[in-house]
mmCIF file of C-alpha atoms in Angstrom:
data_model
loop_
_atom_site.group_PDB
_atom_site.id
_atom_site.type_symbol
_atom_site.label_atom_id
_atom_site.label_comp_id
_atom_site.label_asym_id
_atom_site.label_seq_id
_atom_site.Cartn_x
_atom_site.Cartn_y
_atom_site.Cartn_z
ATOM 1 C CA UNK X 1459 -170.057 -153.978 34.537
ATOM 2 C CA UNK X 1460 -169.133 -151.959 31.574
ATOM 3 C CA UNK X 1461 -168.248 -148.880 33.610
ATOM 4 C CA UNK X 1462 -165.935 -150.858 35.909
ATOM 5 C CA UNK X 1463 -164.054 -152.438 33.061
ATOM 6 C CA UNK X 1464 -163.618 -149.054 31.360
ATOM 7 C CA UNK X 1465 -162.163 -147.397 34.443
ATOM 8 C CA UNK X 1466 -159.202 -149.785 34.846
ATOM 9 C CA UNK X 1467 -158.343 -149.470 31.143
ATOM 10 C CA UNK X 1468 -158.409 -145.705 31.451
ATOM 11 C CA UNK X 1469 -156.170 -145.865 34.512
ATOM 12 C CA UNK X 1470 -153.721 -148.181 32.736
ATOM 13 C CA UNK X 1471 -153.480 -145.836 29.749
ATOM 14 C CA UNK X 1472 -152.883 -142.893 32.081
ATOM 15 C CA UNK X 1473 -150.271 -144.814 34.045
ATOM 16 C CA UNK X 1474 -148.502 -145.878 30.843
ATOM 17 C CA UNK X 1475 -148.434 -142.294 29.587
ATOM 18 C CA UNK X 1476 -147.036 -140.937 32.886
ATOM 19 C CA UNK X 1477 -144.643 -143.783 33.540
ATOM 20 C CA UNK X 1478 -140.994 -142.593 33.658
ATOM 21 C CA UNK X 1479 -139.645 -145.446 31.571
ATOM 22 C CA UNK X 1480 -142.178 -145.065 28.827
ATOM 23 C CA UNK X 1481 -140.730 -144.262 25.408
ATOM 24 C CA UNK X 1482 -142.093 -141.255 23.607
ATOM 25 C CA UNK X 1483 -143.706 -141.731 20.276
ATOM 26 C CA UNK X 1484 -141.471 -141.513 17.184
ATOM 27 C CA UNK X 1485 -143.371 -138.682 15.554
ATOM 28 C CA UNK X 1486 -142.250 -135.192 16.697
ATOM 29 C CA UNK X 1487 -144.922 -132.828 17.686
ATOM 30 C CA UNK X 1488 -145.396 -130.093 15.096
ATOM 31 C CA UNK X 1489 -145.130 -126.525 16.306
ATOM 32 C CA UNK X 1490 -147.791 -124.060 15.415
ATOM 33 C CA UNK X 1491 -147.199 -121.664 12.530
ATOM 34 C CA UNK X 1492 -147.085 -118.671 14.867
ATOM 35 C CA UNK X 1493 -144.245 -120.275 16.898
ATOM 36 C CA UNK X 1494 -142.219 -121.049 13.734
ATOM 37 C CA UNK X 1495 -142.548 -117.465 12.518
ATOM 38 C CA UNK X 1496 -141.441 -116.158 15.919
ATOM 39 C CA UNK X 1497 -138.374 -118.446 15.924
ATOM 40 C CA UNK X 1498 -137.318 -117.375 12.412
ATOM 41 C CA UNK X 1499 -137.749 -113.708 13.346
ATOM 42 C CA UNK X 1500 -135.689 -114.203 16.502
ATOM 43 C CA UNK X 1501 -132.875 -116.117 14.709
ATOM 44 C CA UNK X 1502 -132.398 -113.806 11.713
ATOM 45 C CA UNK X 1503 -130.478 -110.618 12.721
ATOM 46 C CA UNK X 1504 -131.583 -107.243 11.475
ATOM 47 C CA UNK X 1505 -130.134 -105.587 8.385
ATOM 48 C CA UNK X 1506 -127.869 -103.139 10.247
ATOM 49 C CA UNK X 1507 -126.192 -105.910 12.208
ATOM 50 C CA UNK X 1508 -125.542 -107.897 9.018
ATOM 51 C CA UNK X 1509 -123.993 -104.826 7.345
ATOM 52 C CA UNK X 1510 -121.792 -104.186 10.374
ATOM 53 C CA UNK X 1511 -120.697 -107.832 10.373
ATOM 54 C CA UNK X 1512 -119.694 -107.645 6.699
ATOM 55 C CA UNK X 1513 -117.793 -104.395 7.260
ATOM 56 C CA UNK X 1514 -115.921 -105.871 10.209
ATOM 57 C CA UNK X 1515 -115.005 -108.983 8.199
ATOM 58 C CA UNK X 1516 -113.702 -106.812 5.338
ATOM 59 C CA UNK X 1517 -111.656 -104.766 7.818
ATOM 60 C CA UNK X 1518 -110.200 -107.962 9.308
ATOM 61 C CA UNK X 1519 -109.210 -109.200 5.843
ATOM 62 C CA UNK X 1520 -107.530 -105.863 5.068
ATOM 63 C CA UNK X 1521 -105.574 -106.010 8.314
ATOM 64 C CA UNK X 1522 -104.569 -109.617 7.595
ATOM 65 C CA UNK X 1523 -103.342 -108.638 4.135
ATOM 66 C CA UNK X 1524 -101.389 -105.697 5.542
ATOM 67 C CA UNK X 1525 -99.636 -107.847 8.136
ATOM 68 C CA UNK X 1526 -97.051 -109.354 5.702
ATOM 69 C CA UNK X 1527 -95.828 -105.849 4.750
ATOM 70 C CA UNK X 1528 -95.367 -104.934 8.383
ATOM 71 C CA UNK X 1529 -93.589 -108.213 8.967
ATOM 72 C CA UNK X 1530 -91.301 -107.505 6.005
ATOM 73 C CA UNK X 1531 -90.487 -104.044 7.369
ATOM 74 C CA UNK X 1532 -89.811 -105.507 10.782
ATOM 75 C CA UNK X 1533 -87.555 -108.141 9.228
ATOM 76 C CA UNK X 1534 -85.621 -105.474 7.307
ATOM 77 C CA UNK X 1535 -85.251 -103.403 10.448
ATOM 78 C CA UNK X 1536 -84.003 -106.442 12.353
ATOM 79 C CA UNK X 1537 -81.624 -107.276 9.515
ATOM 80 C CA UNK X 1538 -80.303 -103.730 9.524
ATOM 81 C CA UNK X 1539 -79.281 -104.041 13.144
ATOM 82 C CA UNK X 1540 -77.394 -107.279 12.499
ATOM 83 C CA UNK X 1541 -73.969 -107.328 10.857
ATOM 84 C CA UNK X 1542 -73.987 -108.210 7.132
ATOM 85 C CA UNK X 1543 -73.473 -111.831 6.218
ATOM 86 C CA UNK X 1544 -70.372 -112.840 4.326
ATOM 87 C CA UNK X 1545 -69.710 -115.725 1.986
ATOM 88 C CA UNK X 1546 -66.280 -116.915 0.973
ATOM 89 C CA UNK X 1547 -66.314 -118.349 -2.548
ATOM 90 C CA UNK X 1548 -63.696 -119.623 -4.942
ATOM 91 C CA UNK X 1549 -63.556 -119.037 -8.687
ATOM 92 C CA UNK X 1550 -62.449 -122.397 -10.026
ATOM 93 C CA UNK X 1551 -63.300 -122.206 -13.747
ATOM 94 C CA UNK X 1552 -64.014 -119.647 -16.467
ATOM 95 C CA UNK X 1553 -65.840 -120.653 -19.621
ATOM 96 C CA UNK X 1554 -63.512 -119.818 -22.558
ATOM 97 C CA UNK X 1555 -66.407 -119.571 -25.035
ATOM 98 C CA UNK X 1556 -68.193 -116.912 -22.974
ATOM 99 C CA UNK X 1557 -64.912 -115.067 -22.474
ATOM 100 C CA UNK X 1558 -64.268 -115.078 -26.226
ATOM 101 C CA UNK X 1559 -67.726 -113.694 -27.047
ATOM 102 C CA UNK X 1560 -67.494 -110.987 -24.406
ATOM 103 C CA UNK X 1561 -63.958 -109.987 -25.418
ATOM 104 C CA UNK X 1562 -64.974 -109.867 -29.095
ATOM 105 C CA UNK X 1563 -67.884 -107.503 -28.442
ATOM 106 C CA UNK X 1564 -65.857 -105.306 -26.093
ATOM 107 C CA UNK X 1565 -62.970 -105.071 -28.567
ATOM 108 C CA UNK X 1566 -65.367 -104.057 -31.361
ATOM 109 C CA UNK X 1567 -66.796 -101.346 -29.119
ATOM 110 C CA UNK X 1568 -63.274 -100.199 -28.247
ATOM 111 C CA UNK X 1569 -62.347 -100.033 -31.960
ATOM 112 C CA UNK X 1570 -65.426 -97.962 -32.819
ATOM 113 C CA UNK X 1571 -64.695 -95.546 -29.980
ATOM 114 C CA UNK X 1572 -61.093 -95.212 -31.145
ATOM 115 C CA UNK X 1573 -62.076 -94.408 -34.739
ATOM 116 C CA UNK X 1574 -64.700 -91.866 -33.689
ATOM 117 C CA UNK X 1575 -62.350 -90.147 -31.236
ATOM 118 C CA UNK X 1576 -59.561 -89.849 -33.835
ATOM 119 C CA UNK X 1577 -62.003 -88.420 -36.394
ATOM 120 C CA UNK X 1578 -63.241 -85.815 -33.931
ATOM 121 C CA UNK X 1579 -59.701 -84.802 -32.901
ATOM 122 C CA UNK X 1580 -58.500 -84.399 -36.503
ATOM 123 C CA UNK X 1581 -61.627 -82.471 -37.469
ATOM 124 C CA UNK X 1582 -61.132 -80.071 -34.561
ATOM 125 C CA UNK X 1583 -57.457 -79.600 -35.491
ATOM 126 C CA UNK X 1584 -58.351 -78.867 -39.115
ATOM 127 C CA UNK X 1585 -61.079 -76.399 -38.127
ATOM 128 C CA UNK X 1586 -58.681 -74.615 -35.761
ATOM 129 C CA UNK X 1587 -56.153 -74.051 -38.586
ATOM 130 C CA UNK X 1588 -53.386 -76.119 -37.016
ATOM 131 C CA UNK X 1589 -52.311 -77.652 -40.330
ATOM 132 C CA UNK X 1590 -52.067 -74.277 -42.056
ATOM 133 C CA UNK X 1591 -49.947 -72.905 -39.257
ATOM 134 C CA UNK X 1592 -47.671 -75.951 -39.402
ATOM 135 C CA UNK X 1593 -47.236 -75.523 -43.177
ATOM 136 C CA UNK X 1594 -46.403 -71.848 -42.727
ATOM 137 C CA UNK X 1595 -43.901 -72.579 -39.949
ATOM 138 C CA UNK X 1596 -42.110 -75.173 -42.063
ATOM 139 C CA UNK X 1597 -41.934 -72.849 -45.066
ATOM 140 C CA UNK X 1598 -40.517 -70.036 -42.959
ATOM 141 C CA UNK X 1599 -38.002 -72.217 -41.161
ATOM 142 C CA UNK X 1600 -36.695 -74.199 -44.140
ATOM 143 C CA UNK X 1601 -37.517 -71.911 -47.047
ATOM 144 C CA UNK X 1602 -36.651 -72.616 -50.672
ATOM 145 C CA UNK X 1603 -38.766 -73.772 -53.627
ATOM 146 C CA UNK X 1604 -39.069 -77.263 -52.166
ATOM 147 C CA UNK X 1605 -41.320 -76.099 -49.338
ATOM 148 C CA UNK X 1606 -43.523 -73.902 -51.515
ATOM 149 C CA UNK X 1607 -45.967 -76.721 -52.263
ATOM 150 C CA UNK X 1608 -45.591 -78.455 -48.890
ATOM 151 C CA UNK X 1609 -48.844 -79.590 -47.271
ATOM 152 C CA UNK X 1610 -48.841 -81.533 -44.034
ATOM 153 C CA UNK X 1611 -52.331 -82.897 -44.699
ATOM 154 C CA UNK X 1612 -50.921 -84.972 -47.553
ATOM 155 C CA UNK X 1613 -49.066 -87.003 -44.935
ATOM 156 C CA UNK X 1614 -51.287 -86.776 -41.841
ATOM 157 C CA UNK X 1615 -54.593 -85.971 -43.436
ATOM 158 C CA UNK X 1616 -57.929 -87.070 -42.048
ATOM 159 C CA UNK X 1617 -58.477 -89.816 -44.657
ATOM 160 C CA UNK X 1618 -55.065 -91.385 -44.121
ATOM 161 C CA UNK X 1619 -55.298 -91.190 -40.355
ATOM 162 C CA UNK X 1620 -58.786 -92.747 -40.350
ATOM 163 C CA UNK X 1621 -57.641 -95.581 -42.607
ATOM 164 C CA UNK X 1622 -54.674 -96.322 -40.369
ATOM 165 C CA UNK X 1623 -56.906 -96.113 -37.270
ATOM 166 C CA UNK X 1624 -59.427 -98.580 -38.723
ATOM 167 C CA UNK X 1625 -56.634 -101.003 -39.561
ATOM 168 C CA UNK X 1626 -55.286 -100.782 -36.017
ATOM 169 C CA UNK X 1627 -58.800 -101.241 -34.589
ATOM 170 C CA UNK X 1628 -59.344 -104.432 -36.654
ATOM 171 C CA UNK X 1629 -56.013 -105.840 -35.495
ATOM 172 C CA UNK X 1630 -56.907 -104.954 -31.909
ATOM 173 C CA UNK X 1631 -60.213 -106.850 -32.204
ATOM 174 C CA UNK X 1632 -58.413 -110.030 -33.248
ATOM 175 C CA UNK X 1633 -55.615 -109.683 -30.725
ATOM 176 C CA UNK X 1634 -57.793 -108.795 -27.741
ATOM 177 C CA UNK X 1635 -60.189 -111.671 -28.453
ATOM 178 C CA UNK X 1636 -57.354 -114.175 -28.792
ATOM 179 C CA UNK X 1637 -55.552 -112.919 -25.685
ATOM 180 C CA UNK X 1638 -58.714 -113.025 -23.556
ATOM 181 C CA UNK X 1639 -59.552 -116.582 -24.678
ATOM 182 C CA UNK X 1640 -56.003 -117.756 -24.071
ATOM 183 C CA UNK X 1641 -56.092 -116.129 -20.645
ATOM 184 C CA UNK X 1642 -59.250 -118.078 -19.780
ATOM 185 C CA UNK X 1643 -57.563 -121.369 -20.724
ATOM 186 C CA UNK X 1644 -54.492 -120.496 -18.693
ATOM 187 C CA UNK X 1645 -56.574 -119.529 -15.671
ATOM 188 C CA UNK X 1646 -58.482 -122.821 -15.797
ATOM 189 C CA UNK X 1647 -55.207 -124.738 -15.838
ATOM 190 C CA UNK X 1648 -53.844 -122.728 -12.911
ATOM 191 C CA UNK X 1649 -57.098 -123.121 -10.965
ATOM 192 C CA UNK X 1650 -57.010 -126.892 -11.486
ATOM 193 C CA UNK X 1651 -53.579 -126.947 -9.857
ATOM 194 C CA UNK X 1652 -53.908 -124.281 -7.139
ATOM 195 C CA UNK X 1653 -57.653 -124.046 -6.504
ATOM 196 C CA UNK X 1654 -58.488 -120.718 -8.094
ATOM 197 C CA UNK X 1655 -59.028 -117.207 -6.723
ATOM 198 C CA UNK X 1656 -60.884 -116.836 -3.431
ATOM 199 C CA UNK X 1657 -63.543 -114.126 -3.260
ATOM 200 C CA UNK X 1658 -65.348 -112.896 -0.145
ATOM 201 C CA UNK X 1659 -68.877 -111.569 -0.791
ATOM 202 C CA UNK X 1660 -70.871 -109.501 1.692
ATOM 203 C CA UNK X 1661 -74.443 -108.235 1.871
ATOM 204 C CA UNK X 1662 -75.250 -104.527 1.803
#
């Protein structure tokens, strides 16, 4: 009696285990340690392959970084084949304050250059003996006691000429600055009426 009852229970357990619709148990079956070690060894690449992969990735990054330069060169080459672009602009206003500052500095520079050039010219003339020859020519041509003490340098000497040149340079600074500022005001008034000067700009 006991053996018969045990056989059907065994058959039911076997049928339940082999039944297609039976759900597997929630706990996953653990793999042996030898199988886990084999899987890890198979998944992890060797050292040479990892080094080659890093080298190839570095080479790809270098090529990617070098691509913008090649693109820039290609763009310049394409731009060189095309005709240069042009832009037509109009000068409608000039700032009088900026014109005054620029004219003031340029006039000061012009005055300094004038004084230095006059000093150099008069020094060269004096070293060449031009004034002595002029005094001698006047004495020989006119003669008399009046020309015995004649000296041209008393009238056109270096000190007098430099003083006169500095005075002229200071006057030029004031006049050039005033004229440039007044010209800016006049241009702004004319541009307000007529539209200003048209300028066409072109690329190289």
